[in-house]
Amino acid sequence: MGTRARSRTPGEPAFWIALALILVWLAGTVAVSWPTNVLTDQRASARTIQRDLSLPLSQAWAFFTRSPQAATLVAYRQNSGNVWTRAGTLPQSSVRNAFGLSRNQRAQPTELAILASEVRFTTCDDYLNVCLGRPAKDRSKIANPTNGKYFCGPFRLVSEVPAKWTYRREVPNRIRVVEYADINVTCKG
């Protein structure tokens, strides 16, 4: 019983060399993208290497995500019992949106932004329940120019920010309102 030698295909060594180079390059770019800490090299030459490598191959995710501390536009509708409820179907990860698989709700922030560009906001630097408790003043009447036309009727459009993570247990409400606008949106078609 003899052992048979495994035959190599012509491109096999080139594949393994290319794979090794790609993995070394990936490890290098990840290593230089780490923030400065006790273990990193503090010399000027190390910072130059980091800058030179991060220009063509940045590892920053800011392009794909937005800050969770950024202001968000949310529409609230007042029901017959004078209780304010969210008018949109967000967040995308909710059950009614099939945990993000449904695409129906993705145009809602764009529709809200278009509506918000046509109204004047009232400053309200307070918690959500306080700002929603304010009486409605003059409602801006605007026509919904979008194709989705999800938001029709009377709303309170609120620009809100979450409470900072470190203070979330210290504040009475986790959402602070920056400003709000009372609108009455008409939809045709």
Short mmCIF file of C-alpha atoms in Angstrom, two decimals:
data_model
loop_
_atom_site.label_atom_id
_atom_site.label_comp_id
_atom_site.label_asym_id
_atom_site.label_seq_id
_atom_site.Cartn_x
_atom_site.Cartn_y
_atom_site.Cartn_z
CA MET A 1 0.00 0.00 0.00
CA GLY A 2 1.69 3.09 -1.21
CA THR A 3 0.81 6.61 -0.34
CA ARG A 4 -0.13 8.80 -3.16
CA ALA A 5 1.22 12.31 -3.27
CA ARG A 6 -1.40 15.02 -3.50
CA SER A 7 -1.12 16.93 -6.72
CA ARG A 8 -1.23 20.72 -6.53
CA THR A 9 -3.11 22.86 -8.92
CA PRO A 10 -1.08 25.55 -10.70
CA GLY A 11 -2.69 28.46 -8.87
CA GLU A 12 -2.75 27.00 -5.36
CA PRO A 13 0.51 28.53 -3.98
CA ALA A 14 -0.47 31.97 -5.33
CA PHE A 15 -3.83 31.70 -3.59
CA TRP A 16 -2.26 30.96 -0.19
CA ILE A 17 0.29 33.75 -0.58
CA ALA A 18 -2.43 36.25 -1.55
CA LEU A 19 -4.61 35.14 1.36
CA ALA A 20 -1.70 35.53 3.82
CA LEU A 21 -0.95 39.05 2.48
CA ILE A 22 -4.58 40.09 2.76
CA LEU A 23 -4.82 38.83 6.34
CA VAL A 24 -1.59 40.60 7.33
CA TRP A 25 -2.82 43.84 5.71
CA LEU A 26 -6.22 43.56 7.45
CA ALA A 27 -4.58 42.90 10.82
CA GLY A 28 -2.26 45.88 10.30
CA THR A 29 -5.06 48.29 9.41
CA VAL A 30 -7.16 47.13 12.36
CA ALA A 31 -4.18 47.49 14.72
CA VAL A 32 -3.44 51.06 13.65
CA SER A 33 -7.11 52.05 13.86
CA TRP A 34 -7.29 51.30 17.58
CA PRO A 35 -7.49 54.37 19.77
CA THR A 36 -4.47 55.44 21.77
CA ASN A 37 -4.05 53.46 24.97
CA VAL A 38 -1.30 52.26 27.29
CA LEU A 39 -0.16 49.52 24.92
CA THR A 40 0.11 51.61 21.75
CA ASP A 41 3.28 53.22 20.50
CA GLN A 42 3.30 56.96 21.28
CA ARG A 43 6.17 57.98 18.99
CA ALA A 44 5.59 60.37 16.10
CA SER A 45 6.57 57.69 13.57
CA ALA A 46 3.77 55.42 14.82
CA ARG A 47 1.22 58.22 14.46
CA THR A 48 2.46 58.91 10.93
CA ILE A 49 1.99 55.26 10.00
CA GLN A 50 -1.49 55.32 11.50
CA ARG A 51 -2.43 58.45 9.56
CA ASP A 52 -0.99 57.14 6.28
CA LEU A 53 -2.80 53.81 6.58
CA SER A 54 -6.11 55.32 7.67
CA LEU A 55 -6.39 57.62 4.65
CA PRO A 56 -6.91 54.98 1.95
CA LEU A 57 -8.33 52.29 4.23
CA SER A 58 -10.24 53.89 7.05
CA GLN A 59 -11.87 51.63 9.60
CA ALA A 60 -14.36 54.22 10.78
CA TRP A 61 -18.03 53.26 10.88
CA ALA A 62 -19.37 56.81 11.05
CA PHE A 63 -20.37 56.59 7.39
CA PHE A 64 -22.74 53.68 8.13
CA THR A 65 -24.18 54.72 11.46
CA ARG A 66 -25.37 57.85 13.16
CA SER A 67 -24.75 58.94 16.69
CA PRO A 68 -27.33 57.60 19.15
CA GLN A 69 -27.15 61.00 20.88
CA ALA A 70 -28.28 62.89 17.76
CA ALA A 71 -31.71 64.51 17.65
CA THR A 72 -34.50 62.43 16.13
CA LEU A 73 -37.77 63.60 14.59
CA VAL A 74 -40.79 61.77 15.97
CA ALA A 75 -44.46 62.40 15.19
CA TYR A 76 -46.99 62.06 18.01
CA ARG A 77 -50.76 61.85 17.58
CA GLN A 78 -53.27 62.68 20.32
CA ASN A 79 -56.05 60.09 20.66
CA SER A 80 -59.62 60.70 21.85
CA GLY A 81 -58.52 60.36 25.49
CA ASN A 82 -55.94 63.15 25.03
CA VAL A 83 -53.07 60.66 25.32
CA TRP A 84 -50.10 61.21 23.02
CA THR A 85 -48.85 58.12 21.14
CA ARG A 86 -46.16 57.68 18.51
CA ALA A 87 -47.64 58.02 15.05
CA GLY A 88 -44.91 56.16 13.14
CA THR A 89 -44.15 52.46 13.09
CA LEU A 90 -40.55 52.89 14.17
CA PRO A 91 -38.30 51.52 15.60
CA GLN A 92 -37.41 49.21 12.77
CA SER A 93 -36.53 46.40 15.15
CA SER A 94 -40.08 46.16 16.53
CA VAL A 95 -42.27 43.09 16.07
CA ARG A 96 -44.73 44.86 13.74
CA ASN A 97 -41.81 45.59 11.39
CA ALA A 98 -40.71 41.94 11.39
CA PHE A 99 -37.63 42.85 13.44
CA GLY A 100 -36.29 45.10 10.68
CA LEU A 101 -37.08 42.85 7.73
CA SER A 102 -40.09 44.88 6.62
CA ARG A 103 -39.21 47.82 4.41
CA ASN A 104 -42.45 49.77 4.79
CA GLN A 105 -41.27 51.99 7.65
CA ARG A 106 -37.92 53.02 6.16
CA ALA A 107 -39.30 56.07 4.31
CA GLN A 108 -40.98 57.52 7.40
CA PRO A 109 -37.96 59.52 8.69
CA THR A 110 -37.53 61.05 5.24
CA GLU A 111 -41.21 61.98 5.11
CA LEU A 112 -40.95 63.58 8.57
CA ALA A 113 -37.85 65.53 7.54
CA ILE A 114 -39.65 66.90 4.47
CA LEU A 115 -42.62 67.94 6.61
CA ALA A 116 -40.31 69.46 9.24
CA SER A 117 -38.59 71.61 6.64
CA GLU A 118 -41.87 73.46 6.07
CA VAL A 119 -42.77 74.40 9.65
CA ARG A 120 -41.49 76.64 12.44
CA PHE A 121 -40.56 74.90 15.66
CA THR A 122 -41.18 76.03 19.23
CA THR A 123 -38.26 75.59 21.61
CA CYS A 124 -38.95 73.26 24.53
CA ASP A 125 -35.85 72.25 26.44
CA ASP A 126 -37.60 69.84 28.78
CA TYR A 127 -38.69 66.21 29.16
CA LEU A 128 -41.03 64.58 26.65
CA ASN A 129 -44.07 64.41 28.98
CA VAL A 130 -43.75 68.14 29.78
CA CYS A 131 -43.49 69.21 26.14
CA LEU A 132 -46.34 66.94 25.04
CA GLY A 133 -48.43 68.36 27.87
CA ARG A 134 -48.26 71.88 26.47
CA PRO A 135 -51.44 73.03 24.71
CA ALA A 136 -51.42 73.09 20.93
CA LYS A 137 -50.94 76.56 19.54
CA ASP A 138 -51.45 77.57 15.95
CA ARG A 139 -51.13 74.42 13.87
CA SER A 140 -49.21 74.83 10.63
CA LYS A 141 -51.30 73.57 7.73
CA ILE A 142 -49.15 71.90 5.13
CA ALA A 143 -49.70 69.52 2.24
CA ASN A 144 -47.76 66.27 2.27
CA PRO A 145 -45.67 66.31 -0.94
CA THR A 146 -44.32 62.76 -0.57
CA ASN A 147 -45.46 59.60 -2.30
CA GLY A 148 -45.71 57.63 0.96
CA LYS A 149 -48.27 59.89 2.62
CA TYR A 150 -48.06 57.98 5.87
CA PHE A 151 -48.43 61.09 8.02
CA CYS A 152 -51.80 62.77 7.41
CA GLY A 153 -53.88 64.75 9.89
CA PRO A 154 -52.97 66.57 13.11
CA PHE A 155 -49.59 65.78 14.69
CA ARG A 156 -47.05 67.16 17.07
CA LEU A 157 -43.66 66.84 15.42
CA VAL A 158 -40.99 66.53 18.11
CA SER A 159 -37.22 66.79 17.84
CA GLU A 160 -35.98 64.66 20.73
CA VAL A 161 -32.68 63.44 22.14
CA PRO A 162 -32.14 60.56 24.57
CA ALA A 163 -30.78 61.22 28.04
CA LYS A 164 -27.08 60.53 28.33
CA TRP A 165 -26.35 56.90 29.16
CA THR A 166 -24.64 57.73 32.45
CA TYR A 167 -27.63 59.75 33.67
CA ARG A 168 -30.45 57.53 32.43
CA ARG A 169 -31.30 56.27 35.93
CA GLU A 170 -31.06 59.74 37.47
CA VAL A 171 -33.65 61.50 35.30
CA PRO A 172 -37.45 61.16 35.42
CA ASN A 173 -37.73 60.59 31.64
CA ARG A 174 -35.18 59.15 29.26
CA ILE A 175 -36.17 61.48 26.41
CA ARG A 176 -35.56 65.22 26.30
CA VAL A 177 -37.24 67.43 23.73
CA VAL A 178 -35.28 70.09 21.89
CA GLU A 179 -38.21 71.61 20.00
CA TYR A 180 -41.65 70.76 18.68
CA ALA A 181 -44.17 71.92 16.08
CA ASP A 182 -47.92 71.38 15.87
CA ILE A 183 -48.90 70.54 12.30
CA ASN A 184 -51.97 69.59 10.37
CA VAL A 185 -50.96 67.61 7.30
CA THR A 186 -53.29 67.23 4.32
CA CYS A 187 -52.83 64.34 1.93
CA LYS A 188 -54.31 64.05 -1.53
CA GLY A 189 -54.67 60.90 -3.52
#
